Coordinates of C-alpha atoms (C1' of nucleotides) in Angstrom, one line a residue:
Chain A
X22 CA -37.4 24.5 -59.8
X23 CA -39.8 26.5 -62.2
X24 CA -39.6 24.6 -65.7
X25 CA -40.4 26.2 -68.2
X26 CA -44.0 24.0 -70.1
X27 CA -42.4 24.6 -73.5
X28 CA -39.2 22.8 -72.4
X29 CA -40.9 19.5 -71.4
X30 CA -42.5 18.9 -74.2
X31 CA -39.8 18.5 -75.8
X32 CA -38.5 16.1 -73.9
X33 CA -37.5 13.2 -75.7
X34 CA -39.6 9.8 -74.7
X35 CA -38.6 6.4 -74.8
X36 CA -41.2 6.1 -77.7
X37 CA -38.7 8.4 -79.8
X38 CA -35.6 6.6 -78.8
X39 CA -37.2 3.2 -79.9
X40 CA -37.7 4.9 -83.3
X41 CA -33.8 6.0 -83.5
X42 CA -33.2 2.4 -83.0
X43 CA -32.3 2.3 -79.5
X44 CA -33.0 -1.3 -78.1
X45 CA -34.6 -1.8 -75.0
X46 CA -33.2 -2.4 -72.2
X47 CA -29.5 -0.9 -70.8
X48 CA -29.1 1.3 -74.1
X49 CA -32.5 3.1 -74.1
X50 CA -32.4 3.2 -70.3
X51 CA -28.8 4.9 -70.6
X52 CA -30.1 6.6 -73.2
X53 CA -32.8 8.6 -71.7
X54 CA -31.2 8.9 -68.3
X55 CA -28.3 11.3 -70.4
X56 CA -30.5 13.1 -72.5
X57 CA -32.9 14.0 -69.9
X58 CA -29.7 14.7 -67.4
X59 CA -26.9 17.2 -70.0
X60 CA -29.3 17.9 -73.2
X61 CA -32.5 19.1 -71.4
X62 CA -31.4 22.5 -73.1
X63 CA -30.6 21.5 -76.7
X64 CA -34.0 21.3 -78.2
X65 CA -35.7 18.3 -79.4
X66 CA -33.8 18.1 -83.0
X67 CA -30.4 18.6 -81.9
X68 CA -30.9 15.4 -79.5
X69 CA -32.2 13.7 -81.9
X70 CA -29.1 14.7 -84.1
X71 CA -26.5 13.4 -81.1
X72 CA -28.3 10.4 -80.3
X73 CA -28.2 8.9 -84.2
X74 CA -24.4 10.0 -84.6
X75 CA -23.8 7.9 -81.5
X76 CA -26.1 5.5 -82.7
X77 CA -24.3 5.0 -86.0
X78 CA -20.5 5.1 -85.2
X79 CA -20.4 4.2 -80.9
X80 CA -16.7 3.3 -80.7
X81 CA -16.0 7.2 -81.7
X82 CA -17.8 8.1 -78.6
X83 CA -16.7 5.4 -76.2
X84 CA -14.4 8.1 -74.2
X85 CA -16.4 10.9 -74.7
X86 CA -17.3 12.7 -71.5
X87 CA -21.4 12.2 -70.8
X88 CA -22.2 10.0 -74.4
X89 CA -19.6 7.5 -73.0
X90 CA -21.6 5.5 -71.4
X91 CA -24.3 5.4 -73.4
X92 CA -21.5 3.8 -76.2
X93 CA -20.6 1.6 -74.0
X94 CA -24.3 0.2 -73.5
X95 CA -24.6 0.2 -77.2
X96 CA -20.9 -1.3 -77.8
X97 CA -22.1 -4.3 -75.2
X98 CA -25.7 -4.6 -76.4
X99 CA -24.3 -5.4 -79.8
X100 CA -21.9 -8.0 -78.6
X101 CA -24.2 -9.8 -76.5
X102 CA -25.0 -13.2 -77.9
X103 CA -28.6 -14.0 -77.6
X104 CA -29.2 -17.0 -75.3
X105 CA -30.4 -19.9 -77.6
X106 CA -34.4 -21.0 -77.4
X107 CA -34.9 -24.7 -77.4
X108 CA -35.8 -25.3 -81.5
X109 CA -38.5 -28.0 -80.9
X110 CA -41.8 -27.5 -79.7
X111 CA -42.2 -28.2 -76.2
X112 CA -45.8 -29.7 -74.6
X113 CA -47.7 -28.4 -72.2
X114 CA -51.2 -28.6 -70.6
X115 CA -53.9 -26.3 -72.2
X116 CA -57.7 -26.2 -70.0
X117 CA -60.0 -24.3 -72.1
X118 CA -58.2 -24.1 -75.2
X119 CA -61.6 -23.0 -77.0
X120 CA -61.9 -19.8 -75.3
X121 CA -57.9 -18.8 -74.8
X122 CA -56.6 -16.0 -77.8
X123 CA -54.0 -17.1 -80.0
X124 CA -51.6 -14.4 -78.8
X125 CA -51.5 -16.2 -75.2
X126 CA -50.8 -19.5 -76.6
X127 CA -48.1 -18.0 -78.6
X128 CA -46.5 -16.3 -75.8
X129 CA -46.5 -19.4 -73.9
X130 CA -44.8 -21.7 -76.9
X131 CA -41.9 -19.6 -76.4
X132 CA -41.8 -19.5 -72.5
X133 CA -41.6 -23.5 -72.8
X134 CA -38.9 -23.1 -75.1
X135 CA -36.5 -21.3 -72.7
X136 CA -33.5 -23.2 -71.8
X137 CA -34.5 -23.1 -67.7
X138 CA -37.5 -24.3 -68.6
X139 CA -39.2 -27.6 -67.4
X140 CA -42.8 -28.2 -67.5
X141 CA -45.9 -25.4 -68.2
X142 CA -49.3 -25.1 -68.3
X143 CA -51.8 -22.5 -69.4
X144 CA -55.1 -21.7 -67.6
X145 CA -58.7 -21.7 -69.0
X146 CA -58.6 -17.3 -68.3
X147 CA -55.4 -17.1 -70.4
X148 CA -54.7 -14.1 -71.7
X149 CA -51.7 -12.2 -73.5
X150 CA -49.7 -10.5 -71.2
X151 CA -46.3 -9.3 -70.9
X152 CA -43.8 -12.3 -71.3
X153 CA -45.7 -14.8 -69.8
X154 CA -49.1 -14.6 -70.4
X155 CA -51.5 -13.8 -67.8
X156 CA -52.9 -17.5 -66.6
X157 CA -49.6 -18.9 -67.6
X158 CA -47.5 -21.4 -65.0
X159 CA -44.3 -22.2 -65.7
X160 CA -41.6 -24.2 -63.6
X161 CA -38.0 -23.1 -64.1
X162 CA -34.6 -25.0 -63.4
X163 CA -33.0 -22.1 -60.6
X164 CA -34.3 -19.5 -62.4
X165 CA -37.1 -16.5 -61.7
X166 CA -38.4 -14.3 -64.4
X167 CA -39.8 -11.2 -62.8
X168 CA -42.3 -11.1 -66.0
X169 CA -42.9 -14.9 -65.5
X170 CA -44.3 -13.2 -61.2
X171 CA -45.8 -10.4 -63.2
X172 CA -46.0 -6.6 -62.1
X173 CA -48.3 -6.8 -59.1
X174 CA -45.8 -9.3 -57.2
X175 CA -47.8 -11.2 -54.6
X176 CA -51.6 -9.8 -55.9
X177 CA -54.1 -11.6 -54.4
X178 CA -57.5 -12.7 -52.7
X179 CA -58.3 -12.5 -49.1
X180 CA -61.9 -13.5 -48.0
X181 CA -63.7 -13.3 -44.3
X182 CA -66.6 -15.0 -43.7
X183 CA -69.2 -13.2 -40.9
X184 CA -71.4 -15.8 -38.4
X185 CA -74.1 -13.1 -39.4
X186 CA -77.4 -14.4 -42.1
X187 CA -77.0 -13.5 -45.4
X188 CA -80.5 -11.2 -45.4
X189 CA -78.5 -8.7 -43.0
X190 CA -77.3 -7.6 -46.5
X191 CA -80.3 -6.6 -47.7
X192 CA -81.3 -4.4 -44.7
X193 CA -78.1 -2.8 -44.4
X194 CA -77.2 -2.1 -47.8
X195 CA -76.6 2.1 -46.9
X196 CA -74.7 1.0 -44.3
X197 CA -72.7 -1.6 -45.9
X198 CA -72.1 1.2 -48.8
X199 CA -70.9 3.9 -46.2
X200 CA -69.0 1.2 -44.9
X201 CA -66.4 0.5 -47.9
X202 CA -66.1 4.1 -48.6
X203 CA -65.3 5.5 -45.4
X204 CA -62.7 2.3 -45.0
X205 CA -61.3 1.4 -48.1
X206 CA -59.1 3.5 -50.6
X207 CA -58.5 2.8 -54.1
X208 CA -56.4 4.8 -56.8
X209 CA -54.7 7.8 -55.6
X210 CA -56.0 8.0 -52.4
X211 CA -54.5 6.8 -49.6
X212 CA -55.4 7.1 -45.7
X213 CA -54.7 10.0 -43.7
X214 CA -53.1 8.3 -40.9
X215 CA -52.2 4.5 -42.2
X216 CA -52.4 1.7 -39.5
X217 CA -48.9 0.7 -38.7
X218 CA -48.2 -2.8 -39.3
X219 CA -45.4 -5.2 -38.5
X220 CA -44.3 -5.6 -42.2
X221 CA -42.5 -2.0 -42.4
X222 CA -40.1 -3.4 -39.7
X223 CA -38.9 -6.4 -42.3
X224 CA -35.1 -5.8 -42.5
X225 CA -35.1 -6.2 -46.5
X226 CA -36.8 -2.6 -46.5
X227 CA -33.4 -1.1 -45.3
X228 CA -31.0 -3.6 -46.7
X229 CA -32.1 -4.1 -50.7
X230 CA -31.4 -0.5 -51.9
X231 CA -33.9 -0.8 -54.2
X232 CA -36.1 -1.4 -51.5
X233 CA -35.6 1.3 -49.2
X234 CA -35.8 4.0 -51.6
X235 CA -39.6 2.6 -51.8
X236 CA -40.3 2.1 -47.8
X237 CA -41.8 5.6 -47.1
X238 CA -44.4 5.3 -50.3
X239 CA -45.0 1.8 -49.1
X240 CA -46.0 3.0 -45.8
X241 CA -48.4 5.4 -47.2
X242 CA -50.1 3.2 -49.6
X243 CA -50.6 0.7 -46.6
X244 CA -54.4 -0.8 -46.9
X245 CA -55.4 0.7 -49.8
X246 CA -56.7 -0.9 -53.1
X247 CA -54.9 0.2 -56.5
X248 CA -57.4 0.3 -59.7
X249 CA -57.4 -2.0 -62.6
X250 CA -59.9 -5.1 -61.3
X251 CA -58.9 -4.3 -57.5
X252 CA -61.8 -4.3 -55.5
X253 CA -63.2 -4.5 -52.0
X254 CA -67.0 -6.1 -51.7
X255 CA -69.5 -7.5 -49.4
X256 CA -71.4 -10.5 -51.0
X257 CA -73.3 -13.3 -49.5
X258 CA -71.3 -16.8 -49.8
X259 CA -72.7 -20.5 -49.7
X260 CA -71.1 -23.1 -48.3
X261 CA -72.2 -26.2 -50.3
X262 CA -71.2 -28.5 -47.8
X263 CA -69.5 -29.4 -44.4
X264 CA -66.7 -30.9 -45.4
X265 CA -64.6 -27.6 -45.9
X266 CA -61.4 -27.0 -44.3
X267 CA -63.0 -24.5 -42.0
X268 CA -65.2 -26.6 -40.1
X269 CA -68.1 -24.4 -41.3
X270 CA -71.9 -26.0 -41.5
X271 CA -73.7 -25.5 -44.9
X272 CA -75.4 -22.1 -45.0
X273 CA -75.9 -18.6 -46.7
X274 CA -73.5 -16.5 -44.8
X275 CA -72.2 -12.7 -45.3
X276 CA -68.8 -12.5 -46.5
X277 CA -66.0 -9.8 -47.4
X278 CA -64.3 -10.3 -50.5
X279 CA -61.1 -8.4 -51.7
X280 CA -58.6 -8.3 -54.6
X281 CA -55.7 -6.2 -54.6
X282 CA -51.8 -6.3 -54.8
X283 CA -48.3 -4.9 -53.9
X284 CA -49.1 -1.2 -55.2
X285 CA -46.2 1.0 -55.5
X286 CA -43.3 -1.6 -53.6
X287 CA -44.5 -5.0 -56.1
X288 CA -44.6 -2.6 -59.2
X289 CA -41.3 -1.2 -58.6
X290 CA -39.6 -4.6 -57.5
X291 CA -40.8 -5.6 -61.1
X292 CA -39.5 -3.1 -62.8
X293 CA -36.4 -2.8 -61.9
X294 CA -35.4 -6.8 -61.8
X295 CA -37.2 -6.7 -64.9
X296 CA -34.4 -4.3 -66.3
X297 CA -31.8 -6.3 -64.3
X298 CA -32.4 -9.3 -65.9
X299 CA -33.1 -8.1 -69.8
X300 CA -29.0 -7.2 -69.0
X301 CA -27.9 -10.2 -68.0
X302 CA -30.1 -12.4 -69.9
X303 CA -29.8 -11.5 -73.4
X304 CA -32.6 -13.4 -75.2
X305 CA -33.7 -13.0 -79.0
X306 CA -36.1 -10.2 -79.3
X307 CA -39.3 -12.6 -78.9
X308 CA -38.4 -13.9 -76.0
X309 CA -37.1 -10.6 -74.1
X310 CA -39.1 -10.0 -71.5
X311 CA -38.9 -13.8 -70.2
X312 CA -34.9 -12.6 -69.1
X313 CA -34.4 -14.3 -65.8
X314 CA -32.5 -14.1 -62.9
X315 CA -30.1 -17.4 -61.8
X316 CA -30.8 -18.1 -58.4
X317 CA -27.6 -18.6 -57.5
X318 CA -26.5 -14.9 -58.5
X319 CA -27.0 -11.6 -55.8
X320 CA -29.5 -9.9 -57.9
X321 CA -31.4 -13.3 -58.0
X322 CA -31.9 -13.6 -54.3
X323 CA -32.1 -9.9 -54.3
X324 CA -34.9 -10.6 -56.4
X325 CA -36.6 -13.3 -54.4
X326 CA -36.1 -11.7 -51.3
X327 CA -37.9 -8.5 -52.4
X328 CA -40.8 -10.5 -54.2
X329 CA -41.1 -12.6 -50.8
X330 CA -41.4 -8.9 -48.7
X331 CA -43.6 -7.2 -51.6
X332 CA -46.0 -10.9 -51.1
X333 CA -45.9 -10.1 -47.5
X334 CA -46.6 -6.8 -48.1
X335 CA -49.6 -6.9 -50.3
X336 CA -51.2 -9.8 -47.2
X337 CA -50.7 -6.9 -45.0
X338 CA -52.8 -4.8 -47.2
X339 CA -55.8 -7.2 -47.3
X340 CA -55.5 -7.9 -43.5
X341 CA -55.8 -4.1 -43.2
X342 CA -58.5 -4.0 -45.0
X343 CA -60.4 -6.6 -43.6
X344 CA -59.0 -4.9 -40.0
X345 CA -61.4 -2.1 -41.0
X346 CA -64.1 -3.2 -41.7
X347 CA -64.6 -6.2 -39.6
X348 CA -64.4 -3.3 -36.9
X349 CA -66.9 -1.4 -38.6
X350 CA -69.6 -4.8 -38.6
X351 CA -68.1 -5.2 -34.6
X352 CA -68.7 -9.0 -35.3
X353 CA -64.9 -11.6 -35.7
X354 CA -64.8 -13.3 -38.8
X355 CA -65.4 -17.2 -38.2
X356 CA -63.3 -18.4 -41.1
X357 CA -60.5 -16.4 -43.6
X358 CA -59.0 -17.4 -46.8
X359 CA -56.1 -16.2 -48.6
X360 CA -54.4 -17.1 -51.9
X361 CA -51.9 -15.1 -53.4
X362 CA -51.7 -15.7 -57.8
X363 CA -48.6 -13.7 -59.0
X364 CA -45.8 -15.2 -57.5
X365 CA -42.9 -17.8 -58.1
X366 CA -42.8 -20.5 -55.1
X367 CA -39.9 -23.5 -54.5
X368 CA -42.4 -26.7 -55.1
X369 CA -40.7 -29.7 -56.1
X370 CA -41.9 -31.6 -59.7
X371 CA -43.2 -35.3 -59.8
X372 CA -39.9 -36.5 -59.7
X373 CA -38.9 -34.5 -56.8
X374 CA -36.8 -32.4 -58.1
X375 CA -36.9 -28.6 -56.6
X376 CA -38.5 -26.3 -59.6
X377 CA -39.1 -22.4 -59.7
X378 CA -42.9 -22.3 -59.8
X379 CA -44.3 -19.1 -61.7
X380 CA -48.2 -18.0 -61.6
X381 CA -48.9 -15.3 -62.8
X382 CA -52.2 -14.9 -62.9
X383 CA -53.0 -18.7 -61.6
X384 CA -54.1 -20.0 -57.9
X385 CA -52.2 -22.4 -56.3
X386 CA -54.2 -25.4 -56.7
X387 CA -52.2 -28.5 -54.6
X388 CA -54.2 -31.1 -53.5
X389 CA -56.3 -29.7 -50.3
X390 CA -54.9 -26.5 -51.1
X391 CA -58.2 -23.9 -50.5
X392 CA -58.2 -20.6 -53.2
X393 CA -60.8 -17.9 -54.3
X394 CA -61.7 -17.7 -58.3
X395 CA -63.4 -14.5 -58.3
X396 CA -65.9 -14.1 -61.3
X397 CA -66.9 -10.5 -62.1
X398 CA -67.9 -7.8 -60.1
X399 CA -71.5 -9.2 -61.2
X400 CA -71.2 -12.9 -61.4
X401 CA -70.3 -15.4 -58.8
X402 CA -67.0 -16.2 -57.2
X403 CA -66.0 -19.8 -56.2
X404 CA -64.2 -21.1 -52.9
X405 CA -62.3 -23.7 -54.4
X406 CA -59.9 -26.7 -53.1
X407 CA -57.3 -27.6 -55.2
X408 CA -57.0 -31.5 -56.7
X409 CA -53.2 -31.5 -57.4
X410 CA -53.2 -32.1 -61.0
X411 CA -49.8 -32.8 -61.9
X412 CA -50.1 -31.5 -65.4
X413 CA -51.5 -27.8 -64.6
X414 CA -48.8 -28.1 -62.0
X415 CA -50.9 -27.8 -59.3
X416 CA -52.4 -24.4 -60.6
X417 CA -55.9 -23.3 -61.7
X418 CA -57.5 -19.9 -63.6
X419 CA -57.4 -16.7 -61.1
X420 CA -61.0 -15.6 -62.0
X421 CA -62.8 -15.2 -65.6
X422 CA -60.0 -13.8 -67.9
X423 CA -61.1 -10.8 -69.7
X424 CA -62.7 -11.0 -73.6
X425 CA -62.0 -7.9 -74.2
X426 CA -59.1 -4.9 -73.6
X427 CA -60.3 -2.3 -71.2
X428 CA -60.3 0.3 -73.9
X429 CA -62.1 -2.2 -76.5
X430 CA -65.0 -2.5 -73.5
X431 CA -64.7 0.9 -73.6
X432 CA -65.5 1.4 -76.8
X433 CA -68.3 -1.5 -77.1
X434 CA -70.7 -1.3 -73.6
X435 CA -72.8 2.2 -72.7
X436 CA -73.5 2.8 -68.7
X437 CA -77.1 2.1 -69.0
X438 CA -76.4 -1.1 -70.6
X439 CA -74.0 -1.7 -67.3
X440 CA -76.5 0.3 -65.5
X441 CA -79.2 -2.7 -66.1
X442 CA -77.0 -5.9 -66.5
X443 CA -76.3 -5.1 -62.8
X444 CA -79.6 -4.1 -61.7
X445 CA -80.6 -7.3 -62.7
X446 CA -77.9 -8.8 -60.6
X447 CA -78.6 -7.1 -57.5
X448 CA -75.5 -5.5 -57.4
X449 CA -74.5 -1.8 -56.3
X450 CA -71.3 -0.8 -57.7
X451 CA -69.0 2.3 -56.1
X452 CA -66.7 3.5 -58.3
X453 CA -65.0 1.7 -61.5
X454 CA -65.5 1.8 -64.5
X455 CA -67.1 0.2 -67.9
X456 CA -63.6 -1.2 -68.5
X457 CA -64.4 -3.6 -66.0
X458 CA -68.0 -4.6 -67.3
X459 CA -68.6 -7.9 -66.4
X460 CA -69.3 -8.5 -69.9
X461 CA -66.2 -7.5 -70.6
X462 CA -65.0 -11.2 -69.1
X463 CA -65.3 -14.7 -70.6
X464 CA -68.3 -16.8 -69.0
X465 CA -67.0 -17.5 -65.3
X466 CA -69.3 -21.1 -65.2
X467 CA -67.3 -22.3 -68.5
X468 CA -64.0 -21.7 -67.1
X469 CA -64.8 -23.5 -64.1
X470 CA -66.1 -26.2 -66.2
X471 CA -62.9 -25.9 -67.8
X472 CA -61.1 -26.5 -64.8
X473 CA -63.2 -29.5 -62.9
X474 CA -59.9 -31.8 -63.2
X475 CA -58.2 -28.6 -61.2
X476 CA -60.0 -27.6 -58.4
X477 CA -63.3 -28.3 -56.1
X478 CA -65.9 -25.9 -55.5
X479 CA -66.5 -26.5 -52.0
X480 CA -68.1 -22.5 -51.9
X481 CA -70.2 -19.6 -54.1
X482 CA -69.4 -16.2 -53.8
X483 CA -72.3 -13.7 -54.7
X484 CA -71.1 -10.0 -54.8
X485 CA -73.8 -7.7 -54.0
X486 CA -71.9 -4.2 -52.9
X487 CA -68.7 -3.4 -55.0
X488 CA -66.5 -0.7 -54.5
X489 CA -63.6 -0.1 -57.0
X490 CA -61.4 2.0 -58.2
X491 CA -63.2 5.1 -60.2
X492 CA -65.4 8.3 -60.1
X493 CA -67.8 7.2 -56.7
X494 CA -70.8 8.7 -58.4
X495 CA -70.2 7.2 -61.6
X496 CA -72.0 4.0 -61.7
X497 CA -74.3 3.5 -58.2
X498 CA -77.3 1.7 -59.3
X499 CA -80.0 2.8 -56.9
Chain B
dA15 C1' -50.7 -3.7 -62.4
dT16 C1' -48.2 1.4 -61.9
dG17 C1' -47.9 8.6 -59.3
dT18 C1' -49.1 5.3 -66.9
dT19 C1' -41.4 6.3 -67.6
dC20 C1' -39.9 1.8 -71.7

DNA sequence: ATGTTC
């Protein structure tokens, strides 16, 4: 039980394995997995040592005892064929081209290129991501790419508008504040006693082994937040106009806004399919994490089946949440909105074929179909009605996209230059960090503009009280 | 995004 400090460090990482030339995938996963398991007690350089002579002559060790199947992994990896790309360019639907980083437009190229693949488009807050860029939509032939749903499966937005005047804000701001601390939880934390909830009953949580090992953790982490750019915050939303789906008149109203994800259960869905499909889809390097899943095979409705219940799982979050602290107002919300933007759906194309549908990082946008684009946590937010635009395959951005990496804003912005910019908004901030500055983000207003052929605005969103993930005492503005 | 282990 008691490990000795010295030892660990000289545990071999995957960063080291790369370096020996391991590729990614089955053979550094095997990799690892033995090293860590029989050589814990060799010492750094001997493993190294073991790992290049299997490296460089595998068939020698294809019976040997624990390197065996780490031979084989290699053996196999080398045989694999890579799975052709399609060699012409393939066209697809940019919004915002002006404002999207070369690396995301690259990333997409070679999406469309995929032999499953059958139409694309990229949204005006594309960034690079993982595989797919982040604001990329794809539509596959029977095929899913867990990197094409992204890592938090099922992420999403979840809105409750109050029949209470917007100026109740301003009066109760302390309240409001003690509010989302005492009934939200972001990073680590989680709630003492979580709320049960008709989702842990789901029978995929005892039937996908995957799954179960990740039921108890899921439990825990029920109703909280994450980090990154989750966040839970009161605001004061306008409703341009009466003709909105829910019935509502025109008015300044208050409103609970939240963004948040799958925690634990999405990320480790994603992972692992992730690895399952990287084995059965062997791509050329550039294309590697785009491996898919057929959906004809068992670890392809495995995979869809888990996505669906980590989807499910992350609306269960966002209803807790709003559970909370719609108690805590003691006032029903009059109208809710929900809209999901990492997922794959079944949709069918124009000419009515069935295609995979992948978001990641993009609102559903069908014609009539109601979304939230959030902005920043000190810009506006839009309530937004989709126009069906068959070339963004019925899709639009999922907020501003960032300018900047989190460690570049890092880097660039000071907290009294956040301090002011959101003094000047009017907006108190619990928790985060300046990683998610709002200058950090492209110009919310231009992407919209952007996206006019996309989406309505049939709402605004103004945050006022933000709480995200973060030291609580790191950036309050009163 | 994620108990940061690809």
């Amino acid at each position: 039980m008691k490990k000795n400090k010295k030892r660990t460090s000289a545990k071999l990482s995957s960063n080291d394995l790369v370096k020996l030339g391991f590729p990614s995938g089955k053979p550094l996963g095997t990799a690892l997995n033995i090293v860590h398991t029989y050589y814990t007690d060799l010492g750094k350089k001997h493993q190294i040592e073991l790992l290049q002579d299997v490296i460089a002559a595998p068939d020698q060790y294809e019976l040997h005892t624990t390197l065996g199947p780490l031979a084989l992994a290699l053996i196999a990896h080398k045989e694999a064929e890579p799975i052709a790309l399609k060699s012409e360019k393939q066209n697809y639907a940019v919004y915002g081209a002006e404002a999207i980083e070369q690396g995301a437009i690259d990333q997409m190229e070679i999406a469309m290129r995929l032999p499953v693949a059958r139409a694309g488009a990229l949204m005006p807050d594309a960034h690079q991501g993982y595989g797919l860029p982040v604001g990329g939509v794809l539509a596959t032939h029977n095929a899913v790419i867990p990197y094409g749903v992204g890592v938090d499966i099922g992420c999403r937005m979840s809105m409750s508008i109050y029949d209470i005047h917007s100026g109740y804000l301003e009066k109760n701001r302390e309240q409001l504040k003690k509010m989302l601390t005492d009934s939200t939880r972001f990073g680590n934390a989680s709630f003492k006693r979580p709320m049960d909830h008709e989702i842990m009953e789901r029978p995929e949580f005892s039937e996908i082994p995957v799954v179960r090992e990740l039921k108890d953790r899921a439990f825990q982490q029920l109703g909280t937040s994450g980090g990154g750019n989750h966040f839970v915050e009161f605001g004061t939303v306008e409703i341009h106009d009466a003709d909105n789906v829910f019935d509502l008149p025109a008015g300044k109203y208050l409103a609970l806004l939240s963004h948040s994800g799958s925690r634990r259960l999405g990320a480790n869905i994603a992972g692992y399919y992730t690895k399952v499909a990287i084995d059965a889809c062997p791509l050329p390097k550039e294309a590697k994490h785009l491996a898919w899943l057929d959906l004809d095979t068992e670890a392809g409705q495995e995979y869809w089946l888990a996505m669906n219940l980590a989807g499910d799982y992350a609306s269960a979050c966002h209803h807790q949440i709003h559970e909370r602290l719609t108690a805590k107002l003691g006032e029903a919300p009059m109208a809710k909105i929900e809209n999901h933007h990492n997922f794959a759906w079944k949709e069918q194309d124009a000419s009515g074929k069935e295609v995979i549908v992948h978001r990641k990082g993009a609102t559903p946008a069908g014609k009539g179909v109601m979304g939230i684009i959030p902005g920043t946590m000190a810009t506006p937010g839009f309530i937004v009605r989709g126009k069906g635009e068959a070339a963004a395959i019925n899709s639009a951005s999922h907020g501003a996209g960032r300018v900047m990496s989190r460690t570049q804003a890092i880097q660039t912005f000071s907290q009294p230059q956040m301090r002011k910019y959101l003094q000047k908004a009017g907006v108190d901030v619990i928790g985060s960090g300046l990683d998610e500055a709002p200058m950090a983000y492209k110009d919310i207003h231009q992407v919209m503009a952007s996206q006019q052929e996309l989406v309505d605005v049939t709402g605004t969103f103004y945050p006022k009280i933000v709480r995200m993930n973060g030291d609580a005492k790191y950036i309050e503005v009163d």
